[in-house]
Amino acid sequence: MKIADIRLTPLLVPYTKPYYWSQGVIEGAGVVLVEVETTEGVIGYGESVATPSAEAVMAHLRIAASRCIGRSVFESNGLLRDAYQVMFQAYGTCSSPRYAGQVLAGLSMALWDAAGKTAGQPVHALLGGKVRDEIRHFGFCQGETAEEVADDAEVLAAAGFDVIYFKVGRGDALDLETARMVRDRIGPDHRMRVDPNEKWNPLHASRMIRKLADYGVELVEQPCHCESVMALAQIRAASPIPIGADQSVFTPFEAFDVIRAGAADMITIGLHETGGFANLLKIAHIAEAADVNICLHGLYETGITTCAGNQVAAVIPNLDDANQHMTRFLDWDIVKSPDLTPVNGAVKVLEGPGLGFEIDHDNVARAAELHRARNSF
Ligand SMILES: [Mg+2]
């Protein structure tokens, strides 16, 4: 079970159509595939989100990987702690927990995948055991216009998603028209959530939230700048709609501060923010102690992250009943099996060893070629 090799491959998996949110437009999932191979020939897979660039993330992952060779895949907590120390503290830059989390998430996933495969157990079993049999997801409707978002909402509601979620913060008139049209299409019984992704300050949020309440919105995620817990608390104190913290929480310290400030009714968090399983579980425990739910976050990711998220979500008692799911945006995936499409809004807890999936080597080669083609200038 000792780590013999760690390989890194930059990939680009295209989306079926452009992805619109308040910060821009995304064309596909750019990730770095992390492969951890043990002395017994077991291969664990993970992925790190490749922003600002795959090259930048790989440069840091190579430093982290150098600390891991020769050590056990069952030591991921210590390995990741040592990797962070050498990446950001030993050389005097001292602290970069958010970027480090993004870099190290893929290594954490790959180590846990290898550990689970070595033990012949799903990762959730190694984490203490699942407390549920399925993970429930919200229907994430997308589009450039209000009409396109509403069309997608109707499809998702008909597919069995109880909760419909869409991006706002794209202009007040467009946001309100989208909310009106989505509510009209999904009817009064479906739950509705919106996410401005930090685009509103407290004054702007107050104005928009009062209007959105007319459409039965049940949660507004991260309305304001992520670095001001005070602004988030101020918005929540005045809001008729519950408020979620997303980009305000990446670390256990931030989770504690947000909860202590009474700034959020829910915390949205994923493996790419926390740097892997250990810190995500710490944040879930902090939230559990305040009776706050955890909503599993999604980023520009492939099915590898969906499987890793499924494993950790299985063991979180205070998991929300509407979590993010991103594979529907992919034109094709690098996970060959199982099928990760939610059925009636849910994906079963995966029971295969490790993260519980089989990789599609042909599609990995295809995604590597797409990354090369896109970056050959
Ligand atoms: Mg969000």
Tab-separated table of C-alpha atoms and ligand atoms in Angstrom:
chain	number	residue	atom	x	y	z
A	1	MET	CA	0.000	0.000	0.000
A	2	LYS	CA	2.993	2.321	-0.312
A	3	ILE	CA	2.841	5.056	-2.942
A	4	ALA	CA	5.112	4.173	-5.861
A	5	ASP	CA	4.161	6.872	-8.367
A	6	ILE	CA	1.896	9.887	-8.801
A	7	ARG	CA	0.976	10.936	-12.344
A	8	LEU	CA	-0.701	14.187	-13.404
A	9	THR	CA	-2.602	14.747	-16.654
A	10	PRO	CA	-4.339	18.001	-17.651
A	11	LEU	CA	-7.780	17.389	-19.174
A	12	LEU	CA	-10.566	19.382	-20.748
A	13	VAL	CA	-14.048	17.831	-20.891
A	14	PRO	CA	-16.407	20.056	-22.912
A	15	TYR	CA	-19.872	21.112	-21.826
A	16	THR	CA	-22.822	20.474	-24.116
A	17	LYS	CA	-23.445	24.248	-24.170
A	18	PRO	CA	-21.997	27.354	-22.473
A	19	TYR	CA	-22.521	27.594	-18.700
A	20	TYR	CA	-23.786	31.001	-17.528
A	21	TRP	CA	-23.325	32.481	-14.063
A	22	SER	CA	-22.859	35.922	-12.552
A	23	GLN	CA	-19.057	35.822	-12.904
A	24	GLY	CA	-18.839	34.777	-16.551
A	25	VAL	CA	-19.339	31.967	-19.059
A	26	ILE	CA	-17.628	28.538	-18.868
A	27	GLU	CA	-17.119	26.205	-21.840
A	28	GLY	CA	-16.048	22.996	-20.115
A	29	ALA	CA	-14.484	21.274	-17.116
A	30	GLY	CA	-10.737	21.864	-17.039
A	31	VAL	CA	-9.172	19.539	-14.481
A	32	VAL	CA	-5.895	17.834	-13.611
A	33	LEU	CA	-6.295	14.072	-13.323
A	34	VAL	CA	-4.295	12.712	-10.376
A	35	GLU	CA	-3.299	9.033	-10.429
A	36	VAL	CA	-1.748	7.508	-7.308
A	37	GLU	CA	-0.191	4.078	-7.994
A	38	THR	CA	0.789	1.824	-5.115
A	39	THR	CA	3.586	-0.741	-4.902
A	40	GLU	CA	0.879	-3.434	-5.364
A	41	GLY	CA	-0.261	-1.850	-8.635
A	42	VAL	CA	-3.505	-0.344	-7.278
A	43	ILE	CA	-4.363	2.952	-8.990
A	44	GLY	CA	-6.409	5.626	-7.230
A	45	TYR	CA	-7.925	8.493	-9.234
A	46	GLY	CA	-8.762	12.042	-8.267
A	47	GLU	CA	-9.069	15.423	-9.945
A	48	SER	CA	-8.158	19.003	-9.106
A	49	VAL	CA	-9.870	21.944	-10.738
A	50	ALA	CA	-7.349	23.509	-13.142
A	51	THR	CA	-7.691	27.199	-12.345
A	52	PRO	CA	-6.071	29.615	-12.967
A	53	SER	CA	-4.300	27.104	-15.233
A	54	ALA	CA	-3.515	23.397	-15.347
A	55	GLU	CA	0.189	24.220	-15.444
A	56	ALA	CA	-0.015	26.273	-12.236
A	57	VAL	CA	-1.971	23.574	-10.399
A	58	MET	CA	0.376	20.825	-11.625
A	59	ALA	CA	3.430	22.767	-10.458
A	60	HIS	CA	2.041	22.759	-6.922
A	61	LEU	CA	0.770	19.187	-7.150
A	62	ARG	CA	4.304	18.047	-8.082
A	63	ILE	CA	5.621	19.563	-4.850
A	64	ALA	CA	2.851	17.826	-2.891
A	65	ALA	CA	3.460	14.529	-4.708
A	66	SER	CA	7.148	14.624	-3.832
A	67	ARG	CA	6.194	14.329	-0.141
A	68	CYS	CA	4.046	11.258	-0.748
A	69	ILE	CA	6.301	8.763	-2.557
A	70	GLY	CA	7.190	5.806	-0.328
A	71	ARG	CA	4.454	6.558	2.224
A	72	SER	CA	1.178	4.698	2.824
A	73	VAL	CA	-2.112	5.541	1.082
A	74	PHE	CA	-3.688	5.140	4.531
A	75	GLU	CA	-1.844	8.262	5.766
A	76	SER	CA	-3.700	10.904	3.754
A	77	ASN	CA	-4.297	13.276	6.691
A	78	GLY	CA	-0.578	13.490	7.463
A	79	LEU	CA	0.430	13.498	3.808
A	80	LEU	CA	-1.800	16.452	2.989
A	81	ARG	CA	-0.706	18.330	6.108
A	82	ASP	CA	2.948	17.845	5.139
A	83	ALA	CA	2.219	18.830	1.531
A	84	TYR	CA	0.581	22.078	2.683
A	85	GLN	CA	3.520	22.797	4.970
A	86	VAL	CA	6.109	22.444	2.221
A	87	MET	CA	3.975	24.202	-0.434
A	88	PHE	CA	2.952	27.291	1.501
A	89	GLN	CA	4.637	27.601	4.875
A	90	ALA	CA	8.175	26.224	4.706
A	91	TYR	CA	9.182	28.829	2.117
A	92	GLY	CA	7.630	31.803	3.829
A	93	THR	CA	4.434	32.501	1.881
A	94	CYS	CA	2.796	31.211	5.031
A	95	SER	CA	-0.881	30.835	4.228
A	96	SER	CA	-3.014	30.045	1.203
A	97	PRO	CA	-5.654	27.611	2.421
A	98	ARG	CA	-8.169	28.242	-0.382
A	99	TYR	CA	-5.770	27.739	-3.280
A	100	ALA	CA	-4.120	24.852	-1.459
A	101	GLY	CA	-7.518	23.242	-1.000
A	102	GLN	CA	-8.199	23.458	-4.705
A	103	VAL	CA	-4.776	21.976	-5.533
A	104	LEU	CA	-4.819	19.209	-2.927
A	105	ALA	CA	-8.425	18.028	-3.456
A	106	GLY	CA	-7.412	15.746	-6.336
A	107	LEU	CA	-4.601	14.214	-4.319
A	108	SER	CA	-6.970	13.586	-1.399
A	109	MET	CA	-9.474	11.875	-3.721
A	110	ALA	CA	-6.795	9.719	-5.344
A	111	LEU	CA	-5.344	8.670	-1.975
A	112	TRP	CA	-8.782	7.677	-0.651
A	113	ASP	CA	-9.611	5.868	-3.894
A	114	ALA	CA	-6.380	3.879	-3.625
A	115	ALA	CA	-6.972	3.205	0.083
A	116	GLY	CA	-10.506	1.948	-0.558
A	117	LYS	CA	-9.421	-0.248	-3.455
A	118	THR	CA	-6.582	-1.659	-1.340
A	119	ALA	CA	-9.019	-2.450	1.481
A	120	GLY	CA	-11.706	-3.717	-0.906
A	121	GLN	CA	-14.170	-1.246	0.624
A	122	PRO	CA	-16.043	1.878	-0.506
A	123	VAL	CA	-14.541	5.031	0.985
A	124	HIS	CA	-17.712	5.687	3.007
A	125	ALA	CA	-17.058	2.437	4.901
A	126	LEU	CA	-13.531	3.618	5.788
A	127	LEU	CA	-15.004	6.942	6.986
A	128	GLY	CA	-17.179	5.225	9.560
A	129	GLY	CA	-20.058	4.041	7.443
A	130	LYS	CA	-22.906	5.534	5.470
A	131	VAL	CA	-25.938	6.996	7.230
A	132	ARG	CA	-28.124	7.057	4.091
A	133	ASP	CA	-28.634	5.000	0.933
A	134	GLU	CA	-28.959	7.836	-1.584
A	135	ILE	CA	-27.842	11.428	-2.090
A	136	ARG	CA	-30.591	13.817	-3.139
A	137	HIS	CA	-29.789	16.573	-5.631
A	138	PHE	CA	-31.412	19.747	-6.854
A	139	GLY	CA	-32.209	20.271	-10.503
A	140	PHE	CA	-29.707	22.880	-11.700
A	141	CYS	CA	-31.310	24.666	-14.647
A	142	GLN	CA	-29.061	26.603	-17.008
A	143	GLY	CA	-29.376	28.923	-19.988
A	144	GLU	CA	-28.516	32.372	-21.301
A	145	THR	CA	-32.053	33.787	-21.390
A	146	ALA	CA	-34.939	33.549	-18.913
A	147	GLU	CA	-36.789	31.425	-21.463
A	148	GLU	CA	-33.896	28.946	-21.746
A	149	VAL	CA	-33.557	28.648	-17.966
A	150	ALA	CA	-37.315	28.149	-17.582
A	151	ASP	CA	-37.341	25.512	-20.347
A	152	ASP	CA	-34.606	23.637	-18.500
A	153	ALA	CA	-36.439	24.014	-15.167
A	154	GLU	CA	-39.507	22.397	-16.662
A	155	VAL	CA	-37.433	19.440	-17.896
A	156	LEU	CA	-35.813	18.973	-14.476
A	157	ALA	CA	-39.085	19.260	-12.553
A	158	ALA	CA	-40.607	16.628	-14.840
A	159	ALA	CA	-37.543	14.403	-14.256
A	160	GLY	CA	-38.326	14.231	-10.534
A	161	PHE	CA	-36.237	16.972	-8.915
A	162	ASP	CA	-38.153	18.468	-5.955
A	163	VAL	CA	-35.839	21.485	-5.740
A	164	ILE	CA	-34.989	23.717	-8.705
A	165	TYR	CA	-31.888	25.936	-8.541
A	166	PHE	CA	-30.620	28.582	-10.919
A	167	LYS	CA	-28.051	31.355	-11.146
A	168	VAL	CA	-29.005	34.996	-10.643
A	169	GLY	CA	-26.877	38.119	-10.150
A	170	ARG	CA	-26.903	38.519	-13.950
A	171	GLY	CA	-28.927	41.761	-13.924
A	172	ASP	CA	-32.027	42.578	-11.859
A	173	ALA	CA	-34.499	42.565	-14.729
A	174	LEU	CA	-33.181	39.260	-16.109
A	175	ASP	CA	-33.089	37.706	-12.618
A	176	LEU	CA	-36.688	38.631	-11.814
A	177	GLU	CA	-37.955	37.596	-15.225
A	178	THR	CA	-36.164	34.250	-14.830
A	179	ALA	CA	-37.667	33.705	-11.364
A	180	ARG	CA	-41.135	34.563	-12.646
A	181	MET	CA	-40.859	32.238	-15.635
A	182	VAL	CA	-39.303	29.361	-13.683
A	183	ARG	CA	-42.046	29.538	-11.033
A	184	ASP	CA	-44.662	29.650	-13.769
A	185	ARG	CA	-43.230	26.496	-15.402
A	186	ILE	CA	-42.567	24.382	-12.296
A	187	GLY	CA	-45.791	25.260	-10.497
A	188	PRO	CA	-46.332	26.093	-6.837
A	189	ASP	CA	-45.231	22.805	-5.277
A	190	HIS	CA	-41.593	22.629	-6.372
A	191	ARG	CA	-39.031	24.321	-4.154
A	192	MET	CA	-36.849	27.024	-5.698
A	193	ARG	CA	-33.331	28.262	-4.827
A	194	VAL	CA	-31.215	30.998	-6.399
A	195	ASP	CA	-27.506	31.846	-6.346
A	196	PRO	CA	-26.168	35.347	-7.134
A	197	ASN	CA	-22.563	34.213	-6.485
A	198	GLU	CA	-21.491	37.300	-4.487
A	199	LYS	CA	-22.919	39.881	-6.895
A	200	TRP	CA	-25.050	41.840	-4.421
A	201	ASN	CA	-24.065	44.082	-1.501
A	202	PRO	CA	-26.478	44.270	1.473
A	203	LEU	CA	-28.505	47.127	-0.014
A	204	HIS	CA	-28.830	45.448	-3.395
A	205	ALA	CA	-29.574	42.101	-1.740
A	206	SER	CA	-32.317	43.637	0.385
A	207	ARG	CA	-34.015	45.024	-2.714
A	208	MET	CA	-33.743	41.809	-4.726
A	209	ILE	CA	-34.595	39.382	-1.947
A	210	ARG	CA	-37.858	41.204	-1.166
A	211	LYS	CA	-38.883	40.890	-4.818
A	212	LEU	CA	-37.737	37.266	-5.131
A	213	ALA	CA	-39.829	36.341	-2.086
A	214	ASP	CA	-42.899	36.885	-4.276
A	215	TYR	CA	-41.868	33.837	-6.322
A	216	GLY	CA	-41.510	31.497	-3.346
A	217	VAL	CA	-37.702	31.311	-3.330
A	218	GLU	CA	-36.696	29.209	-0.302
A	219	LEU	CA	-32.950	29.958	-0.214
A	220	VAL	CA	-30.547	32.596	-1.545
A	221	GLU	CA	-26.990	31.289	-1.737
A	222	GLN	CA	-24.003	33.586	-1.143
A	223	PRO	CA	-25.616	36.926	-2.053
A	224	CYS	CA	-22.608	39.105	-1.129
A	225	HIS	CA	-18.825	39.257	-1.255
A	226	CYS	CA	-17.334	36.125	0.259
A	227	GLU	CA	-14.851	37.957	2.468
A	228	SER	CA	-17.409	39.868	4.555
A	229	VAL	CA	-19.067	37.670	7.153
A	230	MET	CA	-20.613	40.848	8.562
A	231	ALA	CA	-22.365	41.639	5.272
A	232	LEU	CA	-23.696	38.089	5.073
A	233	ALA	CA	-24.988	38.304	8.656
A	234	GLN	CA	-26.535	41.704	7.949
A	235	ILE	CA	-28.363	40.344	4.896
A	236	ARG	CA	-29.590	37.278	6.758
A	237	ALA	CA	-30.864	39.373	9.705
A	238	ALA	CA	-33.101	41.380	7.373
A	239	SER	CA	-34.019	38.674	4.877
A	240	PRO	CA	-37.444	37.044	4.625
A	241	ILE	CA	-35.677	34.179	2.763
A	242	PRO	CA	-33.060	31.878	4.379
A	243	ILE	CA	-29.454	32.576	3.354
A	244	GLY	CA	-26.772	30.068	2.361
A	245	ALA	CA	-23.017	30.551	2.708
A	246	ASP	CA	-20.975	29.168	-0.164
A	247	GLN	CA	-17.796	31.068	-1.071
A	248	SER	CA	-17.637	32.481	2.487
A	249	VAL	CA	-16.686	29.035	3.787
A	250	PHE	CA	-13.699	27.032	2.561
A	251	THR	CA	-12.017	26.148	5.868
A	252	PRO	CA	-13.154	24.885	9.284
A	253	PHE	CA	-12.154	28.266	10.779
A	254	GLU	CA	-14.443	30.078	8.325
A	255	ALA	CA	-17.291	27.631	9.043
A	256	PHE	CA	-16.950	28.349	12.759
A	257	ASP	CA	-16.907	32.129	12.208
A	258	VAL	CA	-19.934	32.116	9.868
A	259	ILE	CA	-21.970	29.996	12.250
A	260	ARG	CA	-20.875	31.982	15.283
A	261	ALA	CA	-21.961	35.187	13.511
A	262	GLY	CA	-25.375	33.727	12.690
A	263	ALA	CA	-24.650	34.499	9.035
A	264	ALA	CA	-26.097	31.437	7.302
A	265	ASP	CA	-28.973	28.953	7.392
A	266	MET	CA	-26.969	26.448	5.337
A	267	ILE	CA	-23.345	25.913	4.296
A	268	THR	CA	-22.548	24.872	0.736
A	269	ILE	CA	-19.168	23.177	0.560
A	270	GLY	CA	-17.301	20.658	-1.574
A	271	LEU	CA	-14.037	18.767	-1.782
A	272	HIS	CA	-12.427	21.354	-4.092
A	273	GLU	CA	-12.894	24.061	-1.457
A	274	THR	CA	-11.742	22.082	1.561
A	275	GLY	CA	-8.826	20.255	-0.052
A	276	GLY	CA	-10.358	16.847	0.492
A	277	PHE	CA	-12.236	14.621	2.853
A	278	ALA	CA	-10.734	15.520	6.236
A	279	ASN	CA	-11.552	19.228	6.255
A	280	LEU	CA	-14.940	18.753	4.605
A	281	LEU	CA	-15.905	16.405	7.432
A	282	LYS	CA	-14.608	18.872	10.038
A	283	ILE	CA	-16.825	21.581	8.539
A	284	ALA	CA	-19.801	19.210	8.491
A	285	HIS	CA	-19.242	18.460	12.187
A	286	ILE	CA	-19.007	22.164	13.077
A	287	ALA	CA	-22.263	22.786	11.198
A	288	GLU	CA	-23.911	19.761	12.801
A	289	ALA	CA	-23.194	21.204	16.242
A	290	ALA	CA	-25.208	24.285	15.243
A	291	ASP	CA	-27.972	22.238	13.560
A	292	VAL	CA	-27.024	23.675	10.157
A	293	ASN	CA	-27.221	21.587	6.995
A	294	ILE	CA	-24.376	20.945	4.573
A	295	CYS	CA	-25.142	21.250	0.852
A	296	LEU	CA	-22.602	19.458	-1.324
A	297	HIS	CA	-21.078	21.952	-3.753
A	298	GLY	CA	-20.262	21.476	-7.439
A	299	LEU	CA	-17.573	23.068	-9.582
A	300	TYR	CA	-16.221	22.599	-13.100
A	301	GLU	CA	-15.656	18.909	-12.535
A	302	THR	CA	-16.132	15.459	-14.010
A	303	GLY	CA	-17.855	12.393	-12.602
A	304	ILE	CA	-14.761	11.689	-10.484
A	305	THR	CA	-15.765	14.517	-8.152
A	306	THR	CA	-19.397	13.379	-8.252
A	307	CYS	CA	-18.296	9.951	-6.999
A	308	ALA	CA	-15.970	11.398	-4.358
A	309	GLY	CA	-18.733	13.739	-3.172
A	310	ASN	CA	-21.174	10.834	-3.073
A	311	GLN	CA	-18.816	8.930	-0.753
A	312	VAL	CA	-18.377	11.747	1.740
A	313	ALA	CA	-22.025	12.867	1.585
A	314	ALA	CA	-23.025	9.336	2.550
A	315	VAL	CA	-21.509	9.761	6.023
A	316	ILE	CA	-22.668	13.326	6.846
A	317	PRO	CA	-25.724	13.221	9.151
A	318	ASN	CA	-26.651	16.861	8.493
A	319	LEU	CA	-26.518	16.609	4.687
A	320	ASP	CA	-29.162	18.722	2.963
A	321	ASP	CA	-31.824	17.085	0.790
A	322	ALA	CA	-30.848	19.170	-2.270
A	323	ASN	CA	-27.188	18.965	-3.284
A	324	GLN	CA	-25.379	20.185	-6.376
A	325	HIS	CA	-24.684	17.797	-9.269
A	326	MET	CA	-22.615	18.782	-12.314
A	327	THR	CA	-22.252	15.867	-14.741
A	328	ARG	CA	-25.358	16.769	-16.766
A	329	PHE	CA	-23.436	19.703	-18.217
A	330	LEU	CA	-20.678	17.459	-19.616
A	331	ASP	CA	-20.817	16.467	-23.282
A	332	TRP	CA	-19.222	13.167	-22.188
A	333	ASP	CA	-17.560	11.950	-19.018
A	334	ILE	CA	-14.298	10.230	-18.041
A	335	VAL	CA	-16.231	7.987	-15.635
A	336	LYS	CA	-17.343	4.870	-17.539
A	337	SER	CA	-19.537	3.411	-14.822
A	338	PRO	CA	-21.754	3.647	-12.844
A	339	ASP	CA	-24.287	5.910	-14.516
A	340	LEU	CA	-24.318	9.038	-12.326
A	341	THR	CA	-27.552	10.512	-13.690
A	342	PRO	CA	-29.916	11.241	-10.795
A	343	VAL	CA	-33.129	9.194	-10.839
A	344	ASN	CA	-36.063	11.091	-9.314
A	345	GLY	CA	-33.542	13.588	-7.989
A	346	ALA	CA	-31.272	11.043	-6.285
A	347	VAL	CA	-28.081	9.057	-6.864
A	348	LYS	CA	-27.612	5.840	-4.866
A	349	VAL	CA	-24.653	5.729	-2.495
A	350	LEU	CA	-21.890	4.040	-4.490
A	351	GLU	CA	-20.837	0.636	-3.163
A	352	GLY	CA	-17.841	-0.249	-5.344
A	353	PRO	CA	-14.342	-0.198	-3.789
A	354	GLY	CA	-12.616	3.161	-3.372
A	355	LEU	CA	-14.592	6.045	-4.827
A	356	GLY	CA	-16.786	3.457	-6.560
A	357	PHE	CA	-16.247	4.097	-10.278
A	358	GLU	CA	-14.491	2.692	-13.314
A	359	ILE	CA	-12.533	5.200	-15.375
A	360	ASP	CA	-12.957	5.542	-19.140
A	361	HIS	CA	-9.385	5.459	-20.491
A	362	ASP	CA	-10.461	6.330	-24.044
A	363	ASN	CA	-12.240	9.458	-22.840
A	364	VAL	CA	-9.279	10.409	-20.630
A	365	ALA	CA	-7.094	10.323	-23.776
A	366	ARG	CA	-9.725	12.363	-25.626
A	367	ALA	CA	-9.875	14.962	-22.832
A	368	ALA	CA	-6.062	15.159	-22.681
A	369	GLU	CA	-5.962	15.804	-26.421
A	370	LEU	CA	-8.624	18.518	-26.089
A	371	HIS	CA	-6.557	20.222	-23.380
A	372	ARG	CA	-3.470	20.035	-25.629
A	373	ALA	CA	-5.344	21.421	-28.626
A	374	ARG	CA	-6.839	24.274	-26.604
A	375	ASN	CA	-3.467	25.214	-25.104
A	376	SER	CA	-1.165	24.842	-28.123
A	377	PHE	CA	-0.446	28.437	-28.951
B	1	MG	MG	-23.001	28.676	-5.010
